[in-house]
Short mmCIF file of C-alpha atoms in Angstrom, two decimals:
data_model
loop_
_atom_site.label_atom_id
_atom_site.label_comp_id
_atom_site.label_asym_id
_atom_site.label_seq_id
_atom_site.Cartn_x
_atom_site.Cartn_y
_atom_site.Cartn_z
CA MET A 1 -0.14 -0.05 0.17
CA LYS A 2 2.83 2.31 0.87
CA ARG A 3 4.44 1.58 -2.28
CA LEU A 4 1.34 2.50 -4.30
CA ALA A 5 1.12 5.59 -2.49
CA ASN A 6 4.74 6.62 -3.25
CA ILE A 7 4.01 5.68 -6.94
CA ALA A 8 1.01 7.92 -6.83
CA LEU A 9 2.80 10.83 -5.25
CA ILE A 10 5.66 10.53 -7.90
CA ALA A 11 3.04 10.62 -10.75
CA LEU A 12 1.07 13.51 -9.34
CA THR A 13 4.48 15.50 -9.04
CA MET A 14 5.15 14.61 -12.69
CA ILE A 15 1.85 15.69 -13.81
CA GLY A 16 2.18 18.83 -11.74
CA LEU A 17 5.40 19.82 -13.28
CA PHE A 18 4.44 18.96 -16.74
CA ALA A 19 1.08 20.92 -16.47
CA ALA A 20 3.11 24.02 -14.93
CA ASN A 21 5.51 23.77 -17.96
CA GLN A 22 2.54 23.77 -20.43
CA THR A 23 0.89 26.53 -18.72
CA ALA A 24 4.09 28.65 -18.98
CA LEU A 25 4.35 27.75 -22.63
CA PHE A 26 0.69 28.82 -23.32
CA ALA A 27 1.21 32.00 -21.35
CA GLU A 28 4.33 32.99 -23.17
CA THR A 29 3.88 35.87 -25.46
CA LEU A 30 6.28 37.82 -27.66
CA SER A 31 8.52 40.36 -25.99
CA ALA A 32 7.86 43.99 -26.49
CA THR A 33 10.53 44.14 -29.13
CA GLU A 34 9.41 40.95 -30.89
CA GLY A 35 5.79 42.32 -30.73
CA GLU A 36 6.84 45.59 -32.34
CA LYS A 37 8.59 43.67 -35.03
CA MET A 38 5.48 41.64 -35.62
CA GLN A 39 3.32 44.67 -35.83
CA ILE A 40 5.84 46.17 -38.53
CA ALA A 41 5.50 43.01 -40.43
CA ASN A 42 1.65 43.11 -40.16
CA ASP A 43 1.53 46.66 -41.41
CA LEU A 44 3.84 45.80 -44.44
CA TYR A 45 1.64 43.14 -45.30
CA GLU A 46 -1.55 45.08 -44.93
CA GLY A 47 0.17 47.66 -47.18
CA GLY A 48 0.59 45.04 -49.83
CA GLN A 49 4.39 44.89 -49.43
CA TYR A 50 4.47 41.18 -49.26
CA LEU A 51 8.25 40.73 -50.01
CA GLN A 52 9.18 43.13 -46.98
CA ALA A 53 6.57 41.62 -44.78
CA ALA A 54 8.11 38.05 -45.46
CA GLN A 55 11.56 39.34 -44.74
CA ALA A 56 10.26 40.93 -41.48
CA TYR A 57 8.41 37.82 -40.27
CA GLN A 58 11.40 35.63 -41.29
CA GLN A 59 13.58 37.85 -39.16
CA LEU A 60 11.42 36.78 -36.20
CA VAL A 61 11.63 33.02 -37.17
CA ASP A 62 15.36 33.49 -37.27
CA LEU A 63 15.38 34.82 -33.77
CA GLY A 64 13.85 31.73 -32.69
CA VAL A 65 10.30 32.79 -32.28
CA VAL A 66 7.90 29.72 -32.44
CA ASP A 67 4.41 30.81 -32.95
CA SER A 68 1.57 29.65 -35.00
CA ALA A 69 0.33 33.19 -36.04
CA LEU A 70 3.80 33.99 -37.11
CA PHE A 71 4.19 31.05 -39.33
CA TYR A 72 0.58 31.56 -40.74
CA ASN A 73 1.41 35.14 -41.53
CA LEU A 74 4.60 34.08 -43.10
CA GLY A 75 2.86 31.65 -45.33
CA ASN A 76 0.32 34.28 -46.43
CA ALA A 77 3.13 36.66 -47.32
CA HIS A 78 4.86 34.07 -49.53
CA PHE A 79 1.32 32.83 -50.84
CA LYS A 80 0.70 36.41 -52.12
CA GLN A 81 4.07 36.34 -54.00
CA GLY A 82 3.43 32.86 -55.58
CA ASN A 83 6.00 31.26 -53.42
CA PHE A 84 3.76 28.33 -52.95
CA GLY A 85 6.50 25.99 -51.57
CA GLN A 86 7.31 28.46 -48.84
CA ALA A 87 3.89 28.93 -48.26
CA ILE A 88 3.14 25.26 -47.71
CA VAL A 89 6.15 24.91 -45.34
CA ASN A 90 5.17 27.62 -43.11
CA TYR A 91 1.39 26.66 -43.10
CA ARG A 92 2.39 23.27 -42.08
CA ARG A 93 4.56 24.51 -39.31
CA ALA A 94 1.57 26.71 -38.17
CA GLN A 95 -0.39 23.49 -38.35
CA GLN A 96 1.86 21.57 -36.04
CA LEU A 97 1.31 24.14 -33.31
CA ALA A 98 -2.41 24.90 -34.09
CA PRO A 99 -3.82 21.74 -35.48
CA ARG A 100 -7.38 22.71 -35.18
CA ASP A 101 -7.10 26.25 -36.55
CA PRO A 102 -9.59 26.32 -39.73
CA ASP A 103 -7.81 29.38 -41.37
CA VAL A 104 -4.36 27.49 -41.48
CA GLU A 105 -6.23 24.27 -42.71
CA THR A 106 -7.99 26.31 -45.46
CA ASN A 107 -4.93 28.38 -46.61
CA LEU A 108 -2.84 25.21 -46.69
CA ALA A 109 -5.38 23.54 -48.92
CA LEU A 110 -5.33 26.48 -51.22
CA ALA A 111 -1.57 26.53 -51.38
CA ARG A 112 -1.37 22.81 -51.94
CA ALA A 113 -3.86 23.18 -55.01
CA GLN A 114 -1.17 25.30 -56.74
CA ALA A 115 1.45 22.73 -56.58
CA VAL A 116 2.23 21.03 -59.88
CA ASP A 117 3.27 17.75 -58.38
CA GLN A 118 0.54 15.91 -56.37
CA PHE A 119 1.25 12.70 -54.52
CA GLU A 120 -1.08 10.29 -52.63
CA GLU A 121 -0.05 9.02 -49.22
CA ALA A 122 1.07 5.30 -49.21
CA SER A 123 -2.07 3.06 -48.95
CA GLU A 124 0.02 0.37 -47.18
CA ALA A 125 0.85 2.57 -44.09
CA GLY A 126 1.14 0.88 -40.99
CA PHE A 127 -1.52 0.89 -37.93
CA LEU A 128 0.80 3.33 -35.91
CA GLU A 129 1.32 5.55 -38.91
CA GLN A 130 -2.32 5.88 -39.69
CA VAL A 131 -3.43 6.38 -36.13
CA GLY A 132 -0.46 8.91 -35.57
CA GLY A 133 -1.24 10.89 -38.74
CA THR A 134 -4.84 11.09 -37.77
CA LEU A 135 -4.13 12.33 -34.30
CA ARG A 136 -1.60 14.87 -35.25
CA GLY A 137 -4.27 16.44 -37.45
CA TRP A 138 -6.21 17.15 -34.37
CA PHE A 139 -3.82 17.50 -31.26
CA THR A 140 -0.38 18.60 -30.67
CA VAL A 141 2.22 16.09 -29.15
CA ASP A 142 2.23 18.18 -25.97
CA GLU A 143 -1.48 17.88 -25.65
CA LEU A 144 -1.41 14.11 -26.19
CA ALA A 145 1.40 13.70 -23.69
CA LEU A 146 -0.70 15.71 -21.10
CA THR A 147 -3.56 13.42 -21.74
CA ALA A 148 -1.54 10.16 -21.58
CA LEU A 149 -0.08 11.33 -18.17
CA ALA A 150 -3.50 12.27 -16.85
CA THR A 151 -4.91 8.83 -17.72
CA TRP A 152 -1.92 7.27 -15.99
CA ILE A 153 -2.78 9.35 -12.76
CA LEU A 154 -6.39 8.22 -13.13
CA PHE A 155 -5.40 4.59 -13.35
CA VAL A 156 -3.02 4.82 -10.25
CA PHE A 157 -5.70 6.61 -8.15
CA VAL A 158 -8.31 3.94 -8.98
CA LEU A 159 -5.79 1.18 -8.31
CA ILE A 160 -5.16 2.71 -4.92
CA LEU A 161 -8.84 2.69 -4.16
CA PHE A 162 -9.09 -1.00 -5.33
CA VAL A 163 -6.43 -2.19 -3.06
CA SER A 164 -7.85 -0.19 -0.18
CA ALA A 165 -11.26 -1.49 -0.57
CA ARG A 166 -12.48 -4.32 1.79
CA ALA A 167 -12.61 -7.79 -0.07
CA GLY A 168 -16.01 -8.93 -0.97
CA THR A 169 -17.86 -5.51 -0.66
CA ALA A 170 -20.03 -3.85 -3.26
CA TRP A 171 -17.66 -0.96 -3.14
CA ARG A 172 -14.77 -3.08 -4.19
CA ARG A 173 -16.68 -4.66 -6.88
CA GLY A 174 -17.71 -1.13 -8.25
CA VAL A 175 -13.97 -0.03 -7.96
CA ARG A 176 -12.87 -3.06 -10.08
CA SER A 177 -15.25 -2.10 -12.75
CA ALA A 178 -13.84 1.47 -12.74
CA LEU A 179 -10.38 -0.04 -12.63
CA ALA A 180 -11.02 -1.93 -15.84
CA VAL A 181 -12.22 1.18 -17.59
CA ALA A 182 -9.28 3.31 -16.33
CA ALA A 183 -6.93 0.64 -17.63
CA VAL A 184 -8.71 0.71 -21.11
CA VAL A 185 -8.34 4.59 -21.10
CA LEU A 186 -4.70 4.28 -20.16
CA VAL A 187 -4.02 1.83 -23.05
CA VAL A 188 -5.80 4.21 -25.48
CA GLY A 189 -4.01 7.30 -24.02
CA ALA A 190 -0.60 5.50 -24.33
CA LEU A 191 -1.29 4.29 -27.80
CA SER A 192 -2.25 7.69 -28.99
CA LEU A 193 1.03 9.39 -27.66
CA GLY A 194 3.15 6.57 -29.02
CA SER A 195 1.53 6.89 -32.39
CA ALA A 196 1.95 10.50 -32.49
CA LEU A 197 5.55 10.30 -31.36
CA TYR A 198 6.20 7.66 -34.03
CA ILE A 199 5.08 10.13 -36.74
CA GLU A 200 6.96 13.18 -35.16
CA ASN A 201 10.23 11.34 -34.79
CA GLY A 202 10.06 8.45 -37.39
CA ARG A 203 9.25 10.58 -40.39
CA SER A 204 10.93 13.72 -41.82
CA GLU A 205 9.20 15.77 -44.44
CA GLY A 206 10.11 18.66 -46.67
CA VAL A 207 8.84 20.75 -49.43
CA ILE A 208 10.47 21.71 -52.67
CA VAL A 209 11.03 25.53 -52.54
CA ALA A 210 12.93 25.91 -55.79
CA SER A 211 10.85 26.79 -58.89
CA LYS A 212 11.97 23.31 -60.19
CA VAL A 213 14.67 20.85 -59.43
CA ASP A 214 16.20 17.87 -61.18
CA VAL A 215 16.28 14.91 -59.04
CA THR A 216 19.49 12.87 -59.56
CA SER A 217 20.45 9.22 -58.94
CA GLY A 218 23.44 10.50 -56.70
CA PRO A 219 24.47 13.30 -54.52
CA GLY A 220 26.00 15.43 -57.31
CA ALA A 221 25.15 17.26 -60.48
CA GLN A 222 27.13 14.62 -62.43
CA TYR A 223 24.81 11.94 -61.81
CA VAL A 224 21.91 10.96 -63.96
CA ILE A 225 18.66 12.89 -63.70
CA GLU A 226 15.94 10.66 -62.62
CA PHE A 227 12.94 12.95 -62.65
CA THR A 228 12.08 16.77 -62.09
CA LEU A 229 10.04 18.11 -59.19
CA HIS A 230 8.38 21.63 -59.01
CA ASN A 231 7.73 24.25 -56.33
CA GLY A 232 5.40 23.01 -53.68
CA ALA A 233 6.14 19.26 -54.03
CA GLU A 234 5.92 17.65 -50.67
CA VAL A 235 8.44 14.70 -50.09
CA ASP A 236 9.88 12.74 -47.49
CA LEU A 237 13.53 13.21 -46.48
CA VAL A 238 15.62 10.32 -46.17
CA GLU A 239 19.28 11.37 -45.49
CA ALA A 240 21.68 14.48 -46.01
CA ARG A 241 25.01 14.18 -47.45
CA GLY A 242 27.05 17.62 -47.66
CA ASN A 243 24.99 19.99 -49.67
CA TRP A 244 22.65 17.31 -50.97
CA VAL A 245 19.62 15.76 -49.59
CA ARG A 246 18.16 12.24 -50.58
CA LEU A 247 14.30 12.29 -50.83
CA ALA A 248 11.57 9.84 -51.47
CA LEU A 249 8.26 10.50 -53.07
CA PRO A 250 5.15 9.70 -50.74
CA GLY A 251 3.32 6.70 -52.03
CA ALA A 252 5.90 5.64 -54.46
CA GLU A 253 9.23 3.91 -54.34
CA LEU A 254 11.14 6.71 -56.21
CA GLU A 255 13.82 8.23 -54.59
CA GLY A 256 16.78 10.48 -55.53
CA TRP A 257 19.05 13.65 -54.41
CA VAL A 258 18.39 17.28 -54.83
CA PRO A 259 20.55 20.26 -53.61
CA ALA A 260 19.72 21.10 -50.02
CA SER A 261 18.98 24.66 -50.88
CA ALA A 262 16.15 23.58 -53.11
CA ILE A 263 14.17 21.95 -50.38
CA GLU A 264 12.87 23.14 -46.89
CA PRO A 265 12.28 20.63 -44.01
CA VAL A 266 8.95 21.26 -42.45
CA SER A 267 10.31 20.62 -38.81
CA GLY A 268 12.95 23.01 -37.95
#
């Protein structure tokens, strides 16, 4: 019993620290200087100076500011210039931070519609990949982590009640049913988090930002050209070697190399 109590105390401490960290993150706002720069960029955008606005937004990104509104605005500035690859990259970054934002989803769809190269996702994707992809469309990894931790606390709490209940009583039978439900909820929460982390860490994606680029069979211009990709094409990143990146087309077995300057990774 004492051991279970200690486990519960540790778990409660963990969720408290995690929740405090999340509260700090959500409460974090732009500093006064960064806020001023954002306003300047917004004014440039409203004035139709999309190139200058994009440069101003990018300066904030380069300073390490991570904010869904910033990436969304930067995507809009690139979209207005016809830079659909850069627009897609920044809309997707905004989407990772605010997956339920309808404006981000709408503008991302508009930018994707302008891309010359359209690829379908692989139909034989594994279970974890399918579940993780669906969840990442609705929740951030931090939200899923907090949910999983909360389900663990719930399970430990109900387990303590079950162990403390007197054998053979109606109370113990009721707690046993609650424990079974809590166990199922815990498994679902853990599976959800694991699936999202599988997508987050197991797959690296990028977008072609050059107007067009030849994809070669090796990391160099001297290799045979396999095919050509155009601005806005979304691909999987396989590996980097020097100034070259090997990519793979989603839903296909085609792979090849492009200059690193022609592609932008979605995640940092």
